[in-house]
Structure formats: structure tokens, C-alpha cells
Coordinates of C-alpha atoms in Angstrom, one line a residue:
X1 CA -0.1 0.2 0.0
X2 CA 1.2 3.3 -1.0
X3 CA 1.8 6.0 1.7
X4 CA -1.0 8.4 0.5
X5 CA -3.2 5.4 0.8
X6 CA -2.4 4.2 4.2
X7 CA -2.7 7.6 5.7
X8 CA -6.0 8.2 4.0
X9 CA -7.2 4.6 5.3
X10 CA -5.7 5.7 8.9
X11 CA -7.4 8.9 8.6
X12 CA -11.2 7.4 7.5
X13 CA -11.0 4.4 10.0
X14 CA -10.2 7.1 12.8
X15 CA -13.3 9.2 12.0
X16 CA -15.6 6.2 11.9
X17 CA -14.4 4.6 15.1
X18 CA -15.9 7.6 16.5
X19 CA -19.6 6.2 15.6
X20 CA -20.7 4.5 19.1
X21 CA -21.1 0.9 18.3
X22 CA -24.7 1.0 19.6
X23 CA -25.3 3.2 16.5
X24 CA -23.6 1.2 13.9
X25 CA -25.6 -0.5 11.5
X26 CA -25.4 -4.3 10.2
X27 CA -25.4 -4.1 6.5
X28 CA -26.1 -1.3 4.0
X29 CA -27.8 -2.2 0.8
X30 CA -26.6 -2.3 -2.6
X31 CA -28.1 0.7 -4.7
X32 CA -29.8 -2.1 -6.8
X33 CA -31.3 -3.3 -3.7
X34 CA -32.4 -0.2 -2.0
X35 CA -32.1 2.9 -4.1
X36 CA -33.8 5.5 -1.8
X37 CA -32.7 5.4 2.0
X38 CA -34.6 8.7 3.1
X39 CA -37.7 8.6 4.8
X40 CA -39.2 5.2 6.2
X41 CA -35.6 3.0 5.7
X42 CA -33.5 5.6 8.1
X43 CA -36.4 6.0 10.5
X44 CA -36.3 2.3 11.0
X45 CA -32.7 3.1 13.0
X46 CA -34.4 5.9 15.3
X47 CA -36.9 5.8 18.4
X48 CA -40.1 7.8 17.8
X49 CA -38.9 10.5 19.8
X50 CA -35.7 11.1 17.3
X51 CA -37.9 10.8 14.6
X52 CA -40.0 14.0 15.8
X53 CA -36.9 15.9 16.5
X54 CA -34.8 15.1 13.5
X55 CA -37.9 15.8 11.4
X56 CA -38.3 19.3 12.8
X57 CA -37.2 22.5 10.5
X58 CA -34.3 24.7 11.9
X59 CA -37.4 27.4 12.7
X60 CA -39.1 24.6 14.9
X61 CA -36.3 23.7 16.8
X62 CA -35.5 27.0 18.0
X63 CA -38.8 27.7 18.7
X64 CA -38.7 24.8 21.0
X65 CA -35.2 25.1 22.4
X66 CA -35.8 28.9 23.3
X67 CA -38.6 28.3 25.8
X68 CA -37.3 25.2 27.2
X69 CA -39.7 22.7 25.6
X70 CA -37.1 20.9 24.3
X71 CA -33.3 20.4 25.8
X72 CA -30.2 21.2 23.9
X73 CA -28.7 17.9 24.5
X74 CA -31.5 16.1 23.6
X75 CA -31.8 17.6 20.4
X76 CA -28.0 17.2 20.0
X77 CA -28.1 13.3 20.1
X78 CA -30.5 12.7 18.1
X79 CA -28.9 14.9 15.1
X80 CA -25.7 12.9 16.3
X81 CA -27.3 9.6 16.2
X82 CA -29.2 10.5 12.5
X83 CA -25.8 12.1 11.0
X84 CA -24.1 8.9 12.3
X85 CA -26.6 6.6 10.3
X86 CA -26.5 9.1 7.2
X87 CA -22.7 8.8 7.3
X88 CA -22.9 5.1 7.1
X89 CA -25.5 4.9 3.9
X90 CA -24.1 7.4 2.1
X91 CA -20.2 8.3 2.9
X92 CA -20.9 12.3 3.8
X93 CA -18.9 12.9 7.0
X94 CA -14.7 14.0 7.2
X95 CA -15.3 15.2 10.8
X96 CA -17.3 13.7 13.9
X97 CA -17.2 15.9 17.1
X98 CA -20.3 14.5 18.6
X99 CA -19.0 14.4 22.6
X100 CA -18.1 18.2 22.2
X101 CA -21.4 19.0 20.4
X102 CA -23.7 17.1 23.6
X103 CA -20.7 18.7 26.0
X104 CA -21.9 22.2 24.3
X105 CA -25.5 21.7 24.5
X106 CA -25.3 20.9 28.1
X107 CA -23.7 23.9 28.8
X108 CA -26.6 25.6 26.9
X109 CA -29.2 23.8 29.1
X110 CA -27.5 24.7 31.9
X111 CA -27.6 28.1 30.8
X112 CA -31.0 28.3 30.2
X113 CA -32.0 26.5 33.7
X114 CA -30.1 29.6 35.3
X115 CA -31.4 32.5 33.1
X116 CA -34.7 31.3 32.0
X117 CA -33.8 32.8 28.5
X118 CA -31.6 31.5 25.5
X119 CA -28.3 32.5 25.0
X120 CA -28.7 33.7 21.7
X121 CA -31.4 33.3 18.4
X122 CA -30.1 29.7 17.5
X123 CA -30.1 28.4 20.7
X124 CA -29.5 24.6 20.7
X125 CA -29.6 24.6 16.7
X126 CA -27.2 21.7 15.8
X127 CA -25.4 23.0 12.7
X128 CA -23.0 21.3 10.5
X129 CA -20.4 22.4 8.8
X130 CA -18.4 22.0 5.2
X131 CA -15.0 20.7 5.8
X132 CA -13.7 24.7 4.7
X133 CA -14.5 25.8 8.1
X134 CA -12.1 25.7 10.7
X135 CA -13.2 24.1 14.3
X136 CA -11.0 23.8 17.2
X137 CA -10.2 20.1 18.2
X138 CA -10.6 18.7 14.6
X139 CA -9.0 19.0 11.5
X140 CA -9.9 20.2 8.1
X141 CA -8.6 18.3 5.0
X142 CA -10.8 19.6 2.4
X143 CA -10.6 16.1 1.4
X144 CA -6.4 16.3 0.8
X145 CA -4.7 13.3 1.8
X146 CA -1.9 15.9 2.3
X147 CA -3.4 18.2 4.9
X148 CA -3.9 15.3 7.1
X149 CA -2.4 16.5 10.2
X150 CA -1.7 19.9 9.1
X151 CA -3.0 23.4 8.6
X152 CA -4.0 24.1 5.0
X153 CA -1.3 21.5 4.2
X154 CA 1.5 23.4 6.4
X155 CA 3.2 22.2 9.6
X156 CA 4.7 23.9 12.8
X157 CA 2.0 26.7 12.3
X158 CA 0.5 26.4 15.8
X159 CA -3.0 26.5 14.4
X160 CA -3.6 22.9 14.2
X161 CA -7.0 22.4 15.6
X162 CA -6.8 25.5 17.3
X163 CA -7.9 27.9 14.7
X164 CA -11.6 29.0 14.3
X165 CA -13.0 30.5 11.2
X166 CA -14.7 33.6 12.0
X167 CA -18.3 32.4 10.9
X168 CA -17.8 29.1 13.7
X169 CA -16.9 32.1 16.4
X170 CA -20.1 33.7 15.5
X171 CA -22.2 30.3 15.2
X172 CA -21.1 29.5 18.9
X173 CA -22.0 33.2 20.3
X174 CA -25.7 32.4 18.5
X175 CA -26.1 29.4 20.5
X176 CA -25.8 26.8 17.9
X177 CA -24.1 23.2 18.7
X178 CA -21.5 22.3 16.1
X179 CA -21.2 18.4 15.7
X180 CA -20.0 17.8 12.3
X181 CA -18.0 18.5 9.4
X182 CA -19.1 17.1 5.8
X183 CA -17.1 15.7 2.5
X184 CA -16.1 17.4 -0.4
X185 CA -14.2 17.0 -3.2
X186 CA -10.9 17.5 -3.5
X187 CA -10.3 20.9 -4.7
X188 CA -14.1 21.8 -4.1
X189 CA -14.2 22.6 -8.2
X190 CA -16.6 19.8 -8.9
X191 CA -20.0 19.1 -8.9
X192 CA -19.7 15.9 -7.5
X193 CA -18.3 14.9 -4.0
X194 CA -15.4 12.3 -4.5
X195 CA -12.0 12.5 -2.5
X196 CA -9.0 9.5 -1.7
X197 CA -10.0 10.0 1.8
X198 CA -13.6 8.5 2.1
X199 CA -14.2 7.9 -1.4
X200 CA -17.9 8.8 -3.2
X201 CA -20.6 10.4 -1.4
X202 CA -24.2 9.4 -2.9
X203 CA -27.6 11.3 -3.4
X204 CA -29.4 9.6 -0.8
X205 CA -32.9 10.0 -2.4
X206 CA -31.2 8.2 -5.5
X207 CA -28.1 6.6 -4.5
X208 CA -27.4 5.8 -8.7
X209 CA -26.7 9.8 -8.7
X210 CA -24.4 12.4 -7.2
X211 CA -25.1 14.6 -4.0
X212 CA -24.1 17.3 -6.1
X213 CA -20.9 19.6 -4.6
X214 CA -18.7 20.8 -3.7
X215 CA -21.0 21.1 -0.5
X216 CA -22.0 17.4 -1.2
X217 CA -21.5 16.0 2.1
X218 CA -24.1 18.7 3.5
X219 CA -26.7 17.8 0.8
X220 CA -26.8 14.4 1.4
X221 CA -26.7 14.8 5.4
X222 CA -29.4 17.2 5.3
X223 CA -30.9 15.7 2.9
X224 CA -31.4 12.2 5.3
X225 CA -32.3 14.9 7.9
X226 CA -29.2 13.7 9.8
X227 CA -28.6 17.7 10.3
X228 CA -31.5 20.4 10.1
X229 CA -29.2 23.2 8.5
X230 CA -25.8 24.0 7.5
X231 CA -22.9 25.9 5.9
X232 CA -21.8 25.5 2.3
X233 CA -20.2 27.3 -0.1
X234 CA -20.2 28.8 -3.9
X235 CA -18.1 29.6 -6.5
X236 CA -19.8 28.0 -9.5
X237 CA -22.7 26.2 -7.9
X238 CA -21.6 24.9 -4.5
X239 CA -24.6 25.5 -2.3
X240 CA -27.1 25.3 -5.0
X241 CA -26.1 22.0 -6.7
X242 CA -26.1 19.9 -3.5
X243 CA -29.3 21.6 -1.9
X244 CA -31.0 21.3 -5.1
X245 CA -29.9 17.3 -5.9
X246 CA -31.4 16.4 -2.4
X247 CA -34.5 18.2 -2.5
X248 CA -33.8 20.9 -0.2
X249 CA -33.6 25.0 0.1
X250 CA -30.1 26.6 -0.4
X251 CA -28.8 30.5 -1.1
X252 CA -25.9 31.7 -2.8
X253 CA -25.5 35.5 -0.9
X254 CA -23.7 38.0 -2.9
X255 CA -20.2 38.4 -2.2
X256 CA -19.7 40.4 1.0
X257 CA -22.7 39.6 2.8
X258 CA -21.6 36.6 4.9
X259 CA -18.1 36.5 6.6
X260 CA -15.8 34.2 4.7
X261 CA -12.9 35.1 7.2
X262 CA -10.5 32.7 8.4
X263 CA -11.6 29.5 6.3
X264 CA -9.8 27.3 4.0
X265 CA -10.4 27.6 0.5
X266 CA -8.9 26.6 -3.2
X267 CA -6.7 29.1 -5.3
X268 CA -7.0 32.0 -2.7
X269 CA -6.4 35.4 -3.6
X270 CA -8.2 34.5 -6.8
X271 CA -10.5 37.8 -6.1
X272 CA -12.3 38.0 -9.6
X273 CA -15.2 35.8 -8.8
X274 CA -15.1 35.1 -4.9
X275 CA -16.4 32.1 -3.1
X276 CA -19.4 33.0 -0.8
X277 CA -20.9 31.1 2.6
X278 CA -24.3 30.6 2.6
X279 CA -26.8 27.5 4.2
X280 CA -28.5 24.9 3.0
X281 CA -31.7 23.7 4.7
X282 CA -35.0 21.8 5.1
X283 CA -37.1 24.9 4.7
X284 CA -36.8 28.4 3.1
X285 CA -37.4 29.7 6.9
X286 CA -34.1 28.1 8.2
X287 CA -32.2 29.7 5.5
X288 CA -33.7 33.4 6.8
X289 CA -33.3 32.2 10.3
X290 CA -29.3 31.8 9.4
X291 CA -28.7 34.7 7.4
X292 CA -30.8 37.0 10.0
X293 CA -28.8 35.5 13.0
X294 CA -25.4 35.8 11.6
X295 CA -26.1 39.2 10.2
X296 CA -26.6 40.2 14.2
X297 CA -23.4 39.7 15.0
X298 CA -21.7 42.9 12.8
X299 CA -19.7 40.2 10.6
X300 CA -18.4 43.4 9.1
X301 CA -16.4 44.5 12.5
X302 CA -14.3 41.1 12.2
X303 CA -14.4 40.6 8.2
X304 CA -12.9 43.9 6.2
X305 CA -14.3 42.0 3.1
X306 CA -18.2 41.8 4.5
X307 CA -20.2 45.1 3.7
X308 CA -22.0 46.7 6.7
X309 CA -25.7 45.7 5.4
X310 CA -27.8 44.5 8.5
X311 CA -31.0 42.4 7.7
X312 CA -33.6 44.6 6.1
X313 CA -37.0 43.8 7.0
X314 CA -38.2 46.5 4.4
X315 CA -37.0 44.4 1.2
X316 CA -38.9 41.2 2.8
X317 CA -42.2 42.9 3.8
X318 CA -42.4 44.8 0.0
X319 CA -43.0 40.9 -1.1
X320 CA -45.4 39.9 1.8
X321 CA -47.2 43.2 1.0
X322 CA -47.2 42.4 -2.8
X323 CA -48.2 39.2 -2.4
X324 CA -51.3 39.9 0.3
X325 CA -52.6 42.6 -1.7
X326 CA -53.9 39.7 -4.2
X327 CA -53.5 42.6 -6.9
X328 CA -52.7 40.4 -10.1
X329 CA -48.9 41.1 -11.7
X330 CA -47.7 42.7 -8.4
X331 CA -44.9 40.8 -9.2
X332 CA -42.8 39.9 -12.4
X333 CA -40.7 36.4 -13.3
X334 CA -38.3 36.3 -15.8
X335 CA -38.7 32.5 -17.4
X336 CA -35.2 30.9 -18.7
X337 CA -35.9 27.8 -19.8
X338 CA -32.6 27.0 -22.2
X339 CA -29.7 28.6 -22.5
X340 CA -28.7 28.2 -25.9
X341 CA -25.8 25.7 -25.2
X342 CA -27.3 22.6 -23.2
X343 CA -31.1 21.3 -23.4
X344 CA -32.2 20.7 -20.2
X345 CA -33.3 16.9 -19.3
X346 CA -37.0 16.4 -19.7
X347 CA -37.7 16.5 -15.7
X348 CA -36.1 20.1 -15.3
X349 CA -38.1 21.1 -18.4
X350 CA -41.0 20.0 -16.9
X351 CA -40.3 21.9 -13.4
X352 CA -40.0 25.1 -15.1
X353 CA -43.8 24.7 -16.3
X354 CA -44.8 23.4 -13.0
X355 CA -43.5 27.1 -11.5
X356 CA -44.7 29.0 -14.0
X357 CA -48.5 27.8 -13.9
X358 CA -48.0 28.1 -10.1
X359 CA -47.1 31.9 -10.6
X360 CA -49.5 32.7 -13.3
X361 CA -52.0 31.0 -11.2
X362 CA -51.1 33.3 -8.0
X363 CA -52.0 36.2 -10.4
X364 CA -47.9 37.3 -11.1
X365 CA -46.6 38.0 -14.4
X366 CA -44.1 35.9 -16.1
X367 CA -42.2 36.9 -19.2
X368 CA -39.5 35.1 -21.5
X369 CA -35.9 36.1 -20.1
X370 CA -33.6 36.7 -22.8
X371 CA -30.6 38.0 -21.4
X372 CA -26.8 38.7 -22.5
X373 CA -25.1 35.2 -23.6
X374 CA -24.7 33.1 -20.4
X375 CA -22.3 31.7 -22.3
X376 CA -19.9 34.7 -21.9
X377 CA -20.4 35.1 -18.5
X378 CA -19.1 31.2 -17.7
X379 CA -16.4 31.7 -20.2
X380 CA -15.2 34.7 -18.2
X381 CA -15.8 32.7 -15.1
X382 CA -13.9 29.8 -15.5
X383 CA -10.9 32.4 -16.6
X384 CA -10.6 33.4 -13.6
X385 CA -9.8 29.4 -12.1
X386 CA -7.0 29.6 -14.7
X387 CA -4.8 32.1 -12.9
X388 CA -2.0 30.8 -10.9
X389 CA -1.9 27.8 -13.9
X390 CA -3.2 25.1 -11.4
X391 CA -0.1 25.8 -9.2
X392 CA -2.6 25.9 -6.0
X393 CA -4.4 22.6 -6.7
X394 CA -1.1 20.7 -8.3
X395 CA 0.7 22.0 -4.8
X396 CA -1.9 20.3 -2.4
X397 CA -1.8 16.8 -4.7
X398 CA 2.1 17.0 -4.5
X399 CA 2.0 16.8 -0.9
X400 CA 1.2 13.3 -0.5
X401 CA 1.5 12.1 -3.9
X402 CA -2.7 11.0 -4.3
X403 CA -4.0 11.1 -7.7
X404 CA -6.5 13.6 -8.9
X405 CA -9.8 12.8 -10.0
X406 CA -10.3 12.5 -13.8
X407 CA -12.2 15.4 -14.0
X408 CA -10.4 17.5 -12.4
X409 CA -7.3 16.4 -14.4
X410 CA -9.3 17.0 -17.5
X411 CA -9.2 20.8 -16.4
X412 CA -6.4 21.0 -14.9
X413 CA -3.9 18.7 -16.2
X414 CA -1.1 16.3 -15.0
X415 CA 0.8 19.6 -14.3
X416 CA 1.1 23.3 -13.7
X417 CA 0.7 25.4 -16.7
X418 CA 1.6 28.9 -17.3
X419 CA 0.0 31.2 -14.9
X420 CA -1.8 34.8 -16.4
X421 CA 0.1 37.8 -16.4
X422 CA -0.8 40.9 -14.3
X423 CA -2.4 42.7 -17.7
X424 CA -4.1 39.2 -18.7
X425 CA -5.9 39.0 -15.4
X426 CA -7.0 43.0 -15.9
X427 CA -8.8 41.8 -19.3
X428 CA -10.3 39.3 -17.8
X429 CA -11.8 41.9 -14.9
X430 CA -12.6 44.2 -17.7
X431 CA -14.7 41.5 -19.5
X432 CA -16.6 40.8 -16.4
X433 CA -17.5 44.2 -15.1
X434 CA -18.4 44.9 -19.0
X435 CA -20.7 41.3 -18.9
X436 CA -22.1 42.7 -15.4
X437 CA -23.1 46.0 -16.6
X438 CA -24.6 44.7 -20.2
X439 CA -26.7 42.3 -17.9
X440 CA -27.7 44.9 -15.6
X441 CA -29.2 47.3 -18.5
X442 CA -30.7 44.0 -19.8
X443 CA -32.8 43.7 -16.6
X444 CA -33.7 47.5 -16.3
X445 CA -35.4 47.1 -19.6
X446 CA -37.6 44.3 -18.4
X447 CA -39.5 47.2 -16.9
X448 CA -41.0 47.7 -20.1
X449 CA -42.5 44.3 -20.2
X450 CA -43.8 43.3 -16.9
X451 CA -46.8 45.3 -16.9
X452 CA -46.0 46.4 -13.0
X453 CA -44.0 49.7 -13.7
X454 CA -41.1 47.7 -12.1
X455 CA -38.3 45.1 -13.7
X456 CA -38.8 41.7 -12.9
X457 CA -38.4 40.7 -9.4
X458 CA -36.6 37.4 -10.2
X459 CA -35.9 35.2 -12.8
X460 CA -36.1 31.5 -12.5
X461 CA -34.2 29.0 -14.3
X462 CA -32.7 25.4 -14.2
X463 CA -29.8 24.6 -11.6
X464 CA -28.3 22.2 -14.0
X465 CA -29.2 20.4 -17.0
X466 CA -30.2 17.2 -15.5
X467 CA -32.0 16.7 -11.7
X468 CA -29.0 15.5 -10.5
X469 CA -25.5 14.0 -12.3
X470 CA -24.7 10.4 -12.6
X471 CA -21.4 9.6 -11.3
X472 CA -18.5 11.3 -13.9
X473 CA -21.2 12.4 -15.9
X474 CA -21.3 16.1 -14.5
X475 CA -19.9 18.1 -17.8
X476 CA -21.9 21.2 -17.9
X477 CA -21.9 24.0 -15.1
X478 CA -23.3 26.8 -17.2
X479 CA -26.8 27.2 -15.7
X480 CA -25.3 27.5 -12.4
X481 CA -22.0 29.3 -12.7
X482 CA -23.3 32.3 -14.7
X483 CA -24.6 33.9 -11.3
X484 CA -21.2 33.6 -9.7
X485 CA -19.8 35.9 -12.7
X486 CA -22.8 38.3 -12.4
X487 CA -22.4 38.1 -7.9
X488 CA -26.2 37.7 -8.1
X489 CA -28.1 36.2 -5.4
X490 CA -29.6 33.2 -6.3
X491 CA -31.8 30.2 -4.1
X492 CA -32.6 27.1 -5.0
X493 CA -35.9 25.3 -4.1
X494 CA -37.6 21.6 -4.7
X495 CA -40.1 21.6 -7.5
X496 CA -40.8 17.8 -8.2
X497 CA -39.5 14.4 -8.8
X498 CA -38.8 12.8 -12.0
X499 CA -41.4 10.6 -13.0
X500 CA -40.5 7.8 -15.3
X501 CA -43.8 7.4 -17.1
X502 CA -43.9 11.3 -17.5
X503 CA -40.4 12.4 -18.1
X504 CA -40.0 10.1 -21.1
X505 CA -36.4 10.4 -23.1
X506 CA -36.4 13.1 -25.6
X507 CA -36.7 11.4 -29.1
X508 CA -34.3 9.8 -31.0
X509 CA -35.1 12.6 -33.7
X510 CA -33.6 15.3 -31.5
X511 CA -30.8 17.3 -33.1
X512 CA -28.0 18.3 -30.4
X513 CA -27.1 21.9 -30.7
X514 CA -23.0 20.7 -30.1
X515 CA -20.8 18.2 -28.6
X516 CA -21.8 19.0 -25.1
X517 CA -25.6 19.1 -25.7
X518 CA -25.3 15.6 -27.3
X519 CA -23.0 14.4 -24.4
X520 CA -25.5 16.0 -22.0
X521 CA -28.5 14.4 -23.4
X522 CA -27.5 11.1 -23.9
X523 CA -26.8 11.0 -19.8
X524 CA -30.8 10.7 -19.6
X525 CA -32.2 7.5 -18.7
X526 CA -35.8 7.7 -17.1
X527 CA -35.3 4.1 -15.2
X528 CA -32.2 5.5 -13.4
X529 CA -33.3 8.8 -12.7
X530 CA -36.7 7.9 -11.3
X531 CA -37.8 9.3 -8.2
X532 CA -35.0 12.1 -7.6
X533 CA -35.7 15.7 -6.8
X534 CA -35.8 18.3 -9.4
X535 CA -35.2 22.1 -8.1
X536 CA -35.0 25.4 -9.8
X537 CA -33.0 28.4 -9.1
X538 CA -34.1 31.5 -8.0
X539 CA -32.0 34.4 -9.3
X540 CA -32.0 38.3 -8.0
X541 CA -30.0 41.2 -8.3
X542 CA -27.0 42.0 -6.2
X543 CA -27.4 41.7 -2.6
X544 CA -30.9 40.7 -2.7
X545 CA -31.1 38.2 0.1
X546 CA -34.1 39.0 2.2
X547 CA -36.1 39.7 -0.8
X548 CA -35.4 36.3 -2.8
X549 CA -35.7 34.5 0.2
X550 CA -39.1 35.8 0.7
X551 CA -39.9 35.2 -2.9
X552 CA -38.6 31.7 -2.2
X553 CA -40.7 30.8 0.5
X554 CA -43.8 32.2 -1.3
X555 CA -43.0 29.7 -4.6
X556 CA -42.1 27.0 -2.0
X557 CA -45.5 27.1 0.0
X558 CA -47.3 27.6 -3.3
X559 CA -45.7 24.3 -4.5
X560 CA -46.7 23.0 -1.3
X561 CA -43.3 22.6 -0.3
X562 CA -43.9 23.3 3.3
X563 CA -40.9 22.9 6.1
X564 CA -40.0 19.3 6.4

């Protein structure tokens, strides 16, 4: 066994050993034996009380813990148990710290017993974290074997297992209970979750499919209700993709809204298109709770890149007033069905029509969204990932000698390449700004079409051309990546599930637009996809998190997707 394999196995075994023996399950069925391990399947390993707790959304949990109806320890134990089972079923955890979580929960219970009030707005709420966030007492490997036993690949820094990211500090101050860190693909730069430490993380609703990435462990864990809410990151869709693939709600805030300070990352220092941190959860209300709570900590005082922008109730209220008025057309939505490069699969196209009909039935206006080429935005965004010639990524793999995943190798090659010059980076930045301005102008011009006197409030779009990616077949990122190029606020919400009797494959007479379109079209098999979650994006302008969350909740409620 090579050194990197032995090191990876040792790490994997050490994490799995932290699962109490009483929580281990005897056998895990193959995907052919049991495709869907959500719902009744995972419930068989839990008590009725544990099911009640873990199937309550974050808002409901906080209501119970903040008035003393539920003890924080009981809630923490229930989610630790369910998370342990989830990991055994789909391989979603990188770090387990259940003991410290339960100890933290006990301290919260003691505080409540003494003061008769919660310590903060997230009192007793279990929160899972993508393995980019540093938490004292555990490692951050980010999927790299070479990062095991180090601080971001470096030894002797004094930060190993003691340093914490800014947002982690804030979560503790708010009263949350941190209990695990979730799996990511090494580098974070793909839409599936696979690394050489724990292997592949599967989609719990359909284990023939990917859970998404790069916050894939979060999506899989929350999809199995092993956590009520978690934090992921997004530079090309990495919050939205796993949220959508797992039937969850998620939001990509604009850069500068939430604190990224002190988090691990790939290609740190590439500032043209910034990765952002945001939540995934089982309800839109849970996303609001998390954003509002973090902003109450005034993160702009601790992270120099955060904008001083407290939560704005008026943005949310404007949406609520429009909905309650019952005056048809008070809200207007763009509908983006096809980017002209890759046609979405049949279930995604059906989901769009479901949402359009729902909005129109509510009396809202929809118009066709015909913006500047999304292909241009995608090309600009992917340019930024090449600035350092792959030096950062190749350097991380070289630490252990571990191999790079196939999808990454096709993008970054087998060795570093020529770095961009300063003037070439400037050209990319100019192209990005020009594209953003052109898109902004188009958005403004939609005021002539909406009938409301205003431009569209947001637009509906596919998250990806598929409901979820088949393993090794996430070939096209155009639908998610454009929001990052524009730095727009974007949420994801569940719409339906694939039904093989309805979502039949396109006729063989379909003429693909290009090679990529042919490849993606060919990947759709109704039998393989049957039962998978189908989600869509809702995209708004920059820094419109309050408005987009209000609209997302409105749409989710209209679709019947209440908190689960």
C-alpha cells in the first residue's frame, strides 16, 4: 500500500471509529437493492422521539429550545445519531465531534436553567459545516490526503486544531451546536463529491446519482435529515447544486454579505469571482433564520470584505405586501428555459412549467428571459480559475502524491501550466465588469415588459441540465455558474421528483446543438433517474438576500413544499 493510501485509510478509520458501536448498522444495502434510503428507511434505526426532533426544521427546533420545551442535549443527541447513520449509508462526513457537541449542548441547558432565556437566536440548534470551516479540536482536510495532520497543508503553524473561522465563532455566540464537518471533493472545484480519503458521497434519494458538490456532504446529510441546517460555500454552484440535488433549500448570497474570514479555500487570492458562504436547509425559513442571526453579529466588524448591511425587513415586507394584496401582476418573474447551449433534461423542463403555471395562477406576471449570452459569463468565470496555472491545486496533490480525480485532471492537466500575467488578469476583470453592466441594463429594460412599472423581481432558471448528475458525468456547469459571474443572489428550491412514466427521454430524432448538448442529452435515462429530486434556481440582483428568500418561501409554499 502506498503511503498516501495508508494515510487516507488511517484517517478514514479514525473518523468512523468515533461512531458509537450502538449506532452502527449491520449492513448497508446496495443501490440496486435499495435506491432510496431517506424517509422510512433511515427511520427504522431511530426512536419515535428522535424522528420527531430530527424531522423538525431549524425554525421549529429553535422555537422549542428557546422556551425550554426541548433540551439542547436531547436535540444534539438525536441529530448526532441520525448523522452517524447517514454517514454509514452515503459516506457524507469528514469529521465527527459528537462528544464536544453534546457537552456544548449541556452548557446551553445549564445556561437556560439558570437564566430562563436562550443564549442567542440559534440556542440549541445543531449546525453542520462543510470541511472548509476551521473548528477547534478537529482537522480541516478539504479532501486532501496531504492536509491530514496539518493546517491547510503546512506543519508547525501553531494553528493546527486550535484556529477557528470567523463564522464558526459567530455560530457559537449565537448558541448553535456544532457537531460534524461534511465531505467535499478535493479542490472543491467539481459538482460531485469524491476524494481519496472517504471515497464517493451518494445521493440518498437515489443512490445511482451524485449528491452534488462541492458542498455535497452537506446536501446528503441534510437530505437524510442528519442535520437541520448547515453551511456550504459557492463559487460555481456549490451550495445550490447539492441543495437542489437533495430536495433542499439553499442560498448563494452575493459576495460581502456573510463572513468568509479564516476559512480554507482553493486558489485563495483569486479575487475576480469570490467564493461565498451560505446555508442549506430543509426550509426557506431556516435560511432566513441563519442569515438574519449571522448578520446580528455585525460580521463587518470582523471580516474586512463584509459589507455593513444589516438585515433589511423592508425588502422582505415589500414581497409580503405584494402577495397579500391579491393584486394580480404585482410581482413579475423572468423565465429562462434554455441557455442556447445545453437543453435541460425532460424533468427539469417539466419543473419550469410547474413553477410558471403556479406563479400565473397566483396572479403574477411571467416573461421570457432573454439576457446577454450566458456562455460569455461562463467563459469569463472559468478564466479566473486558471490565473495561477493550477499551481495551488497541483501543490496540494503533490504533498502526498495522491492522484487527482478524472474530472479535475481534464480541467487542470497533469502538471501546472503557464500563469496569467497581471495584464491578462486585468483583461478578464474588464470583461467581467462589462458583462455585468450589459446584464444590468437588460434587467432594467424589462420594466417595459412586466406591466408592473418595475423590472422583473427575479428570474426562474434551471440549476443544472439534469435533476442530478450521474457519477462521472457532470459535464456542464453553465446554468449555475453565471450567477457567480454576475455576483447575483441566487436560491434553490425543490419542485418535484422525476417520474419515468412522464419524463420520457427525448425522441431519437432530437438534433443536439453541439457536442456537449449531445453528451448531456445522452446521459438521461428515465429508469436511472426515477424518483430523484428536481429543483430550480431563483436568481435576483446583487445583495438581495432578503427579497430572494421571501420570494423563495412564497414559491415553495405555493408548490406545497412546506418545512419538512
